[in-house]
CSV table of N, CA and C in Angstrom, one decimal:
chain,number,residue,atom,x,y,z
A,218,UNK,N,-5.1,18.7,-6.7
A,218,UNK,CA,-5.3,18.6,-5.2
A,218,UNK,C,-4.3,17.5,-4.7
A,219,UNK,N,-3.6,17.8,-3.6
A,219,UNK,CA,-2.7,16.9,-3.1
A,219,UNK,C,-3.3,15.9,-2.1
A,220,UNK,N,-2.5,15.0,-1.5
A,220,UNK,CA,-3.1,14.0,-0.6
A,220,UNK,C,-3.8,14.6,0.6
A,221,UNK,N,-4.8,14.0,1.0
A,221,UNK,CA,-5.6,14.4,2.2
A,221,UNK,C,-5.6,13.3,3.2
A,222,UNK,N,-5.9,13.7,4.5
A,222,UNK,CA,-6.0,12.7,5.5
A,222,UNK,C,-4.8,11.7,5.6
A,223,UNK,N,-3.6,12.3,5.6
A,223,UNK,CA,-2.4,11.5,5.7
A,223,UNK,C,-2.2,11.0,7.1
A,224,UNK,N,-1.9,9.7,7.1
A,224,UNK,CA,-1.5,9.0,8.4
A,224,UNK,C,-0.2,8.3,8.2
A,225,UNK,N,0.8,8.7,9.0
A,225,UNK,CA,2.1,8.1,8.9
A,225,UNK,C,2.2,7.1,10.1
A,226,UNK,N,2.7,5.9,9.8
A,226,UNK,CA,2.8,4.8,10.7
A,226,UNK,C,4.2,4.6,11.3
A,227,UNK,N,5.0,5.6,11.2
A,227,UNK,CA,6.4,5.4,11.6
A,227,UNK,C,6.5,5.1,13.1
A,228,UNK,N,5.7,5.7,14.0
A,228,UNK,CA,5.8,5.3,15.4
A,228,UNK,C,5.4,3.9,15.7
A,229,UNK,N,4.4,3.4,15.0
A,229,UNK,CA,3.9,2.0,15.1
A,229,UNK,C,5.0,1.1,14.7
A,230,UNK,N,5.7,1.5,13.6
A,230,UNK,CA,6.8,0.7,13.0
A,230,UNK,C,7.9,0.6,14.0
A,231,UNK,N,8.3,1.8,14.6
A,231,UNK,CA,9.4,1.8,15.6
A,231,UNK,C,9.0,1.0,16.8
A,232,UNK,N,7.8,1.0,17.3
A,232,UNK,CA,7.4,0.2,18.4
A,232,UNK,C,7.4,-1.3,18.1
A,233,UNK,N,7.0,-1.6,16.9
A,233,UNK,CA,7.1,-3.0,16.5
A,233,UNK,C,8.5,-3.5,16.5
A,234,UNK,N,9.4,-2.7,16.0
A,234,UNK,CA,10.8,-3.2,15.9
A,234,UNK,C,11.4,-3.2,17.3
A,235,UNK,N,11.0,-2.3,18.2
A,235,UNK,CA,11.5,-2.3,19.6
A,235,UNK,C,11.1,-3.6,20.3
A,236,UNK,N,9.8,-3.9,20.1
A,236,UNK,CA,9.3,-5.2,20.6
A,236,UNK,C,10.0,-6.4,20.1
A,237,UNK,N,10.3,-6.4,18.8
A,237,UNK,CA,11.1,-7.5,18.2
A,237,UNK,C,12.5,-7.6,18.8
A,238,UNK,N,13.2,-6.5,18.9
A,238,UNK,CA,14.6,-6.5,19.5
A,238,UNK,C,14.6,-6.8,21.0
A,239,UNK,N,13.5,-6.5,21.7
A,239,UNK,CA,13.4,-6.8,23.1
A,239,UNK,C,12.9,-8.2,23.4
A,240,UNK,N,12.5,-8.9,22.3
A,240,UNK,CA,12.0,-10.3,22.5
A,240,UNK,C,10.6,-10.4,22.8
A,241,UNK,N,9.8,-9.4,22.8
A,241,UNK,CA,8.4,-9.4,23.1
A,241,UNK,C,7.6,-10.0,22.0
A,242,UNK,N,8.1,-9.9,20.8
A,242,UNK,CA,7.4,-10.6,19.6
A,242,UNK,C,8.5,-11.3,18.9
A,243,UNK,N,8.1,-12.4,18.2
A,243,UNK,CA,9.1,-13.1,17.4
A,243,UNK,C,9.2,-12.6,16.0
A,244,UNK,N,10.3,-13.0,15.3
A,244,UNK,CA,10.5,-12.7,13.9
A,244,UNK,C,9.4,-13.3,13.1
A,245,UNK,N,9.0,-14.4,13.5
A,245,UNK,CA,7.9,-15.1,12.7
A,245,UNK,C,6.6,-14.2,12.7
A,246,UNK,N,6.4,-13.5,13.8
A,246,UNK,CA,5.2,-12.7,13.9
A,246,UNK,C,5.3,-11.4,13.1
A,247,UNK,N,6.5,-10.9,12.9
A,247,UNK,CA,6.6,-9.6,12.1
A,247,UNK,C,7.0,-9.9,10.6
A,248,UNK,N,7.5,-11.0,10.3
A,248,UNK,CA,7.8,-11.4,9.0
A,248,UNK,C,6.8,-12.3,8.4
A,249,UNK,N,5.6,-11.8,8.3
A,249,UNK,CA,4.4,-12.7,8.0
A,249,UNK,C,3.7,-12.3,6.7
A,250,UNK,N,4.5,-11.8,5.7
A,250,UNK,CA,3.9,-11.3,4.5
A,250,UNK,C,3.1,-12.4,3.8
A,251,UNK,N,1.9,-12.1,3.4
A,251,UNK,CA,1.1,-13.0,2.6
A,251,UNK,C,1.7,-13.2,1.3
A,252,UNK,N,1.5,-14.4,0.7
A,252,UNK,CA,2.1,-14.7,-0.6
A,252,UNK,C,1.7,-13.7,-1.7
A,253,UNK,N,0.4,-13.2,-1.6
A,253,UNK,CA,0.0,-12.2,-2.6
A,253,UNK,C,0.7,-10.9,-2.4
A,254,UNK,N,1.0,-10.5,-1.2
A,254,UNK,CA,1.8,-9.3,-1.0
A,254,UNK,C,3.2,-9.5,-1.5
A,255,UNK,N,3.8,-10.7,-1.2
A,255,UNK,CA,5.2,-10.9,-1.7
A,255,UNK,C,5.2,-10.9,-3.3
A,256,UNK,N,4.2,-11.4,-3.9
A,256,UNK,CA,4.1,-11.4,-5.4
A,256,UNK,C,4.0,-10.0,-5.9
A,257,UNK,N,3.2,-9.2,-5.2
A,257,UNK,CA,3.0,-7.8,-5.6
A,257,UNK,C,4.3,-7.0,-5.4
A,258,UNK,N,5.0,-7.4,-4.3
A,258,UNK,CA,6.3,-6.7,-4.1
A,258,UNK,C,7.3,-7.0,-5.1
A,259,UNK,N,7.4,-8.3,-5.6
A,259,UNK,CA,8.3,-8.7,-6.6
A,259,UNK,C,8.0,-8.0,-8.0
A,260,UNK,N,6.7,-7.9,-8.3
A,260,UNK,CA,6.3,-7.5,-9.6
A,260,UNK,C,6.0,-6.0,-9.7
A,261,UNK,N,5.5,-5.4,-8.6
A,261,UNK,CA,5.0,-4.0,-8.7
A,261,UNK,C,5.7,-3.1,-7.7
A,262,UNK,N,6.5,-3.7,-6.8
A,262,UNK,CA,7.2,-2.9,-5.8
A,262,UNK,C,8.2,-1.9,-6.3
A,263,UNK,N,8.2,-0.8,-5.6
A,263,UNK,CA,9.2,0.2,-6.0
A,263,UNK,C,10.3,0.3,-5.0
A,264,UNK,N,11.6,0.0,-5.5
A,264,UNK,CA,12.7,-0.1,-4.5
A,264,UNK,C,12.9,1.2,-3.7
A,265,UNK,N,13.2,1.1,-2.5
A,265,UNK,CA,13.6,2.2,-1.6
A,265,UNK,C,15.1,2.2,-1.4
A,266,UNK,N,15.6,3.2,-0.7
A,266,UNK,CA,17.0,3.2,-0.3
A,266,UNK,C,17.3,2.5,1.0
A,267,UNK,N,16.2,2.0,1.6
A,267,UNK,CA,16.3,1.4,3.0
A,267,UNK,C,16.6,-0.1,2.9
A,268,UNK,N,17.4,-0.6,3.9
A,268,UNK,CA,17.6,-2.0,4.0
A,268,UNK,C,16.5,-2.5,5.0
A,269,UNK,N,16.3,-3.8,5.0
A,269,UNK,CA,15.3,-4.4,5.9
A,269,UNK,C,15.7,-4.3,7.3
A,270,UNK,N,14.9,-3.8,8.2
A,270,UNK,CA,15.2,-3.7,9.6
A,270,UNK,C,15.3,-5.0,10.4
A,271,UNK,N,14.9,-6.1,9.7
A,271,UNK,CA,14.9,-7.4,10.4
A,271,UNK,C,16.1,-8.2,9.9
A,272,UNK,N,16.2,-8.4,8.6
A,272,UNK,CA,17.3,-9.3,8.1
A,272,UNK,C,18.4,-8.5,7.4
A,273,UNK,N,18.2,-7.2,7.3
A,273,UNK,CA,19.2,-6.3,6.8
A,273,UNK,C,19.5,-6.5,5.3
A,274,UNK,N,18.5,-7.1,4.6
A,274,UNK,CA,18.6,-7.2,3.1
A,274,UNK,C,18.7,-5.8,2.5
A,275,UNK,N,19.6,-5.7,1.6
A,275,UNK,CA,19.8,-4.4,0.9
A,275,UNK,C,20.9,-3.5,1.6
A,276,UNK,N,21.4,-4.0,2.7
A,276,UNK,CA,22.5,-3.3,3.3
A,276,UNK,C,23.8,-3.7,2.7
A,277,UNK,N,24.6,-2.8,2.1
A,277,UNK,CA,25.8,-3.2,1.5
A,277,UNK,C,26.9,-3.7,2.5
A,278,UNK,N,26.7,-3.3,3.7
A,278,UNK,CA,27.6,-3.7,4.8
A,278,UNK,C,27.3,-5.2,5.2
A,279,UNK,N,26.2,-5.6,4.9
A,279,UNK,CA,25.7,-7.0,5.3
A,279,UNK,C,26.5,-8.0,4.5
A,280,UNK,N,26.9,-9.1,5.2
A,280,UNK,CA,27.7,-10.2,4.5
A,280,UNK,C,27.0,-10.7,3.2
A,281,UNK,N,25.7,-10.8,3.2
A,281,UNK,CA,25.0,-11.3,2.0
A,281,UNK,C,23.9,-10.3,1.6
A,282,UNK,N,24.3,-9.2,1.0
A,282,UNK,CA,23.3,-8.2,0.6
A,282,UNK,C,22.4,-8.7,-0.5
A,283,UNK,N,21.2,-8.3,-0.4
A,283,UNK,CA,20.2,-8.7,-1.4
A,283,UNK,C,19.3,-7.4,-1.7
A,284,UNK,N,18.2,-7.6,-2.2
A,284,UNK,CA,17.3,-6.5,-2.6
A,284,UNK,C,16.9,-5.6,-1.4
A,285,UNK,N,16.8,-4.3,-1.6
A,285,UNK,CA,16.4,-3.5,-0.5
A,285,UNK,C,14.8,-3.6,-0.3
A,286,UNK,N,14.3,-2.9,0.7
A,286,UNK,CA,12.9,-2.9,0.9
A,286,UNK,C,12.2,-2.3,-0.3
A,287,UNK,N,11.0,-2.7,-0.6
A,287,UNK,CA,10.2,-2.1,-1.7
A,287,UNK,C,8.9,-1.6,-1.1
A,288,UNK,N,8.3,-0.6,-1.7
A,288,UNK,CA,7.0,-0.1,-1.4
A,288,UNK,C,6.0,-0.6,-2.4
A,289,UNK,N,4.9,-1.1,-1.9
A,289,UNK,CA,3.8,-1.5,-2.7
A,289,UNK,C,2.6,-0.6,-2.4
A,290,UNK,N,2.1,0.0,-3.4
A,290,UNK,CA,1.0,1.0,-3.2
A,290,UNK,C,-0.3,0.4,-3.7
A,291,UNK,N,-1.3,0.4,-2.8
A,291,UNK,CA,-2.6,-0.2,-3.1
A,291,UNK,C,-3.6,1.0,-3.1
A,292,UNK,N,-4.7,0.8,-3.9
A,292,UNK,CA,-5.8,1.8,-3.9
A,292,UNK,C,-7.1,1.1,-3.6
A,293,UNK,N,-8.0,1.8,-2.9
A,293,UNK,CA,-9.3,1.3,-2.6
A,293,UNK,C,-10.3,2.5,-2.8
A,294,UNK,N,-11.5,2.2,-3.2
A,294,UNK,CA,-12.5,3.2,-3.4
A,294,UNK,C,-13.7,2.6,-4.1
A,295,UNK,N,-14.9,3.1,-3.7
A,295,UNK,CA,-16.1,2.6,-4.4
A,295,UNK,C,-16.1,2.8,-5.9
A,296,UNK,N,-15.5,3.8,-6.3
A,296,UNK,CA,-15.5,4.1,-7.8
A,296,UNK,C,-14.7,3.2,-8.6
A,297,UNK,N,-13.7,2.5,-7.9
A,297,UNK,CA,-12.8,1.6,-8.7
A,297,UNK,C,-13.4,0.3,-9.1
A,298,UNK,N,-14.5,-0.1,-8.4
A,298,UNK,CA,-15.2,-1.3,-8.8
A,298,UNK,C,-14.3,-2.5,-8.6
A,299,UNK,N,-14.1,-3.3,-9.7
A,299,UNK,CA,-13.4,-4.5,-9.6
A,299,UNK,C,-11.9,-4.3,-9.5
A,300,UNK,N,-11.4,-3.1,-9.7
A,300,UNK,CA,-9.9,-2.8,-9.6
A,300,UNK,C,-9.6,-2.3,-8.2
A,301,UNK,N,-10.5,-2.3,-7.3
A,301,UNK,CA,-10.2,-1.9,-5.9
A,301,UNK,C,-9.2,-2.9,-5.3
A,302,UNK,N,-8.2,-2.5,-4.6
A,302,UNK,CA,-7.2,-3.4,-4.0
A,302,UNK,C,-6.1,-3.7,-5.0
A,303,UNK,N,-6.0,-3.1,-6.1
A,303,UNK,CA,-5.0,-3.3,-7.1
A,303,UNK,C,-3.7,-2.6,-6.7
A,304,UNK,N,-2.6,-3.1,-6.9
A,304,UNK,CA,-1.3,-2.4,-6.7
A,304,UNK,C,-1.0,-1.5,-7.9
A,305,UNK,N,-0.5,-0.3,-7.6
A,305,UNK,CA,-0.3,0.7,-8.7
A,305,UNK,C,1.2,1.2,-8.5
A,306,UNK,N,1.7,1.7,-9.6
A,306,UNK,CA,3.0,2.4,-9.5
A,306,UNK,C,2.7,3.8,-9.0
A,307,UNK,N,3.5,4.4,-8.2
A,307,UNK,CA,3.3,5.7,-7.7
A,307,UNK,C,3.1,6.8,-8.8
A,308,UNK,N,3.7,6.5,-9.9
A,308,UNK,CA,3.6,7.4,-11.1
A,308,UNK,C,2.2,7.4,-11.6
A,309,UNK,N,1.4,6.4,-11.4
A,309,UNK,CA,0.0,6.4,-11.8
A,309,UNK,C,-1.0,7.1,-11.0
A,310,UNK,N,-0.6,7.5,-9.8
A,310,UNK,CA,-1.5,8.1,-8.8
A,310,UNK,C,-2.0,9.5,-9.2
A,311,UNK,N,-1.2,10.4,-9.8
A,311,UNK,CA,-1.8,11.6,-10.3
A,311,UNK,C,-3.0,11.5,-11.3
A,312,UNK,N,-2.8,10.5,-12.2
A,312,UNK,CA,-3.9,10.3,-13.1
A,312,UNK,C,-5.2,9.8,-12.4
A,313,UNK,N,-5.0,8.9,-11.5
A,313,UNK,CA,-6.1,8.3,-10.7
A,313,UNK,C,-6.8,9.5,-9.9
A,314,UNK,N,-6.0,10.3,-9.3
A,314,UNK,CA,-6.5,11.4,-8.5
A,314,UNK,C,-7.3,12.4,-9.4
A,315,UNK,N,-7.0,12.5,-10.6
A,315,UNK,CA,-7.7,13.4,-11.5
A,315,UNK,C,-9.0,12.8,-12.0
A,316,UNK,N,-9.1,11.4,-12.0
A,316,UNK,CA,-10.2,10.7,-12.6
A,316,UNK,C,-11.3,10.4,-11.6
A,317,UNK,N,-10.9,10.3,-10.3
A,317,UNK,CA,-11.9,9.8,-9.3
A,317,UNK,C,-12.0,10.8,-8.2
A,318,UNK,N,-13.1,10.7,-7.4
A,318,UNK,CA,-13.4,11.7,-6.4
A,318,UNK,C,-12.6,11.4,-5.1
A,319,UNK,N,-12.7,10.2,-4.6
A,319,UNK,CA,-12.0,9.8,-3.4
A,319,UNK,C,-11.4,8.4,-3.5
A,320,UNK,N,-10.1,8.3,-3.4
A,320,UNK,CA,-9.5,7.0,-3.3
A,320,UNK,C,-8.6,6.9,-2.1
A,321,UNK,N,-8.7,5.8,-1.4
A,321,UNK,CA,-7.8,5.6,-0.3
A,321,UNK,C,-6.5,4.8,-0.7
A,322,UNK,N,-5.4,5.4,-0.4
A,322,UNK,CA,-4.1,4.8,-0.8
A,322,UNK,C,-3.4,4.3,0.4
A,323,UNK,N,-2.8,3.1,0.2
A,323,UNK,CA,-2.1,2.4,1.3
A,323,UNK,C,-0.7,2.0,0.7
A,324,UNK,N,0.3,2.4,1.5
A,324,UNK,CA,1.7,2.1,1.0
A,324,UNK,C,2.3,1.2,2.1
A,325,UNK,N,2.7,0.0,1.6
A,325,UNK,CA,3.3,-1.0,2.5
A,325,UNK,C,4.7,-1.2,2.1
A,326,UNK,N,5.6,-1.3,3.1
A,326,UNK,CA,7.0,-1.6,2.9
A,326,UNK,C,7.1,-3.1,3.0
A,327,UNK,N,7.9,-3.8,2.1
A,327,UNK,CA,8.0,-5.2,2.1
A,327,UNK,C,9.4,-5.6,1.9
A,328,UNK,N,9.9,-6.6,2.6
A,328,UNK,CA,11.2,-7.3,2.3
A,328,UNK,C,10.9,-8.6,1.7
A,329,UNK,N,11.2,-8.8,0.5
A,329,UNK,CA,11.0,-10.1,-0.2
A,329,UNK,C,11.9,-11.2,0.3
A,330,UNK,N,13.0,-10.9,1.0
A,330,UNK,CA,13.9,-11.9,1.5
A,330,UNK,C,13.4,-12.6,2.8
A,331,UNK,N,12.8,-11.8,3.7
A,331,UNK,CA,12.4,-12.4,5.0
A,331,UNK,C,10.9,-12.3,5.2
A,332,UNK,N,10.2,-11.5,4.5
A,332,UNK,CA,8.7,-11.4,4.6
A,332,UNK,C,8.3,-10.2,5.6
A,333,UNK,N,9.3,-9.4,6.0
A,333,UNK,CA,8.9,-8.2,6.8
A,333,UNK,C,7.9,-7.4,6.0
A,334,UNK,N,6.9,-6.9,6.6
A,334,UNK,CA,6.0,-6.0,5.9
A,334,UNK,C,5.3,-5.1,7.0
A,335,UNK,N,5.2,-3.8,6.6
A,335,UNK,CA,4.6,-2.9,7.6
A,335,UNK,C,3.9,-1.8,6.8
A,336,UNK,N,2.7,-1.4,7.2
A,336,UNK,CA,2.1,-0.2,6.6
A,336,UNK,C,2.9,1.0,6.9
A,337,UNK,N,3.2,1.8,5.8
A,337,UNK,CA,4.0,3.0,6.0
A,337,UNK,C,3.1,4.2,6.1
A,338,UNK,N,2.2,4.3,5.2
A,338,UNK,CA,1.3,5.5,5.3
A,338,UNK,C,0.0,5.2,4.6
A,339,UNK,N,-1.0,5.9,4.9
A,339,UNK,CA,-2.3,5.9,4.2
A,339,UNK,C,-2.7,7.4,3.9
A,340,UNK,N,-3.4,7.6,2.8
A,340,UNK,CA,-3.9,8.9,2.5
A,340,UNK,C,-5.0,8.8,1.5
A,341,UNK,N,-5.7,9.9,1.3
A,341,UNK,CA,-6.8,10.0,0.3
A,341,UNK,C,-6.4,10.9,-0.8
A,342,UNK,N,-6.7,10.5,-2.0
A,342,UNK,CA,-6.4,11.3,-3.2
A,342,UNK,C,-7.7,11.4,-4.0
A,343,UNK,N,-7.8,12.3,-4.9
A,343,UNK,CA,-9.0,12.5,-5.7
A,343,UNK,C,-9.4,13.9,-5.8
A,344,UNK,N,-10.4,14.1,-6.6
A,344,UNK,CA,-10.9,15.5,-6.8
A,344,UNK,C,-11.6,16.1,-5.6
A,345,UNK,N,-12.2,15.2,-4.8
A,345,UNK,CA,-13.0,15.6,-3.7
A,345,UNK,C,-14.4,16.0,-4.1
A,346,UNK,N,-14.7,15.9,-5.4
A,346,UNK,CA,-16.1,16.2,-5.8
A,346,UNK,C,-17.0,14.9,-5.6
A,347,UNK,N,-18.3,15.1,-5.4
A,347,UNK,CA,-19.1,13.9,-5.3
A,347,UNK,C,-19.0,13.1,-6.5
A,348,UNK,N,-19.0,11.8,-6.4
A,348,UNK,CA,-18.9,10.9,-7.6
A,348,UNK,C,-20.1,11.1,-8.5
A,349,UNK,N,-19.8,11.0,-9.8
A,349,UNK,CA,-20.9,11.1,-10.8
A,349,UNK,C,-21.7,9.8,-10.8
A,350,UNK,N,-23.0,9.9,-10.6
A,350,UNK,CA,-23.8,8.7,-10.6
A,350,UNK,C,-24.5,8.5,-11.9
A,351,UNK,N,-24.5,7.3,-12.4
A,351,UNK,CA,-25.2,7.1,-13.6
A,351,UNK,C,-26.7,7.0,-13.3
A,352,UNK,N,-27.6,7.5,-14.1
A,352,UNK,CA,-29.0,7.5,-13.8
A,352,UNK,C,-29.5,6.1,-14.1
A,353,UNK,N,-30.5,5.7,-13.3
A,353,UNK,CA,-31.1,4.4,-13.6
A,353,UNK,C,-32.0,4.5,-14.8
A,354,UNK,N,-32.1,3.4,-15.5
A,354,UNK,CA,-33.0,3.4,-16.7
A,354,UNK,C,-34.4,3.5,-16.2
A,355,UNK,N,-35.2,4.2,-16.9
A,355,UNK,CA,-36.6,4.3,-16.6
A,355,UNK,C,-37.4,3.2,-17.3
A,356,UNK,N,-38.3,2.7,-16.5
A,356,UNK,CA,-39.2,1.7,-17.1
A,356,UNK,C,-40.1,2.3,-18.1
A,357,UNK,N,-40.5,1.6,-19.1
A,357,UNK,CA,-41.4,2.2,-20.1
A,357,UNK,C,-42.8,2.3,-19.4
A,358,UNK,N,-43.5,3.4,-19.8
A,358,UNK,CA,-44.9,3.5,-19.2
A,358,UNK,C,-45.7,2.3,-19.5
A,359,UNK,N,-46.5,1.9,-18.6
A,359,UNK,CA,-47.3,0.7,-18.8
A,359,UNK,C,-48.7,1.0,-19.4
A,360,UNK,N,-49.0,2.3,-19.6
A,360,UNK,CA,-50.2,2.6,-20.3
A,360,UNK,C,-51.4,2.8,-19.4
A,361,UNK,N,-51.2,2.6,-18.1
A,361,UNK,CA,-52.4,2.8,-17.2
A,361,UNK,C,-52.6,4.1,-16.7
């Protein structure tokens, strides 16, 4: 089963960049990546073919090209337990979709050069079946 409940945030991204270029928001406000997000981007991010829309990192025409934008993919869901919120490679998602009933996936684009970050898309994966619940242990009869 493919992704469900897909939400694309391209219009929000475009509006944010329009506000930045019009001076309604500062670069400091949009380049505010959390240190944990930057660490995830460096170690788990998957490179894209896009350059940063703020600092133009990754643009070969730019005087000082550096790494392009990366996508960091996070998963959340009750069935994940302590691994909820973990960054995953996109190649791991089909296996997760087959193992769990409903997982929410968040894809964030990140520039490690300037800290630009924006939610790209969210969607749900999984079998869609109700989660299997473990039965509670029964107490021993008390003899009364």
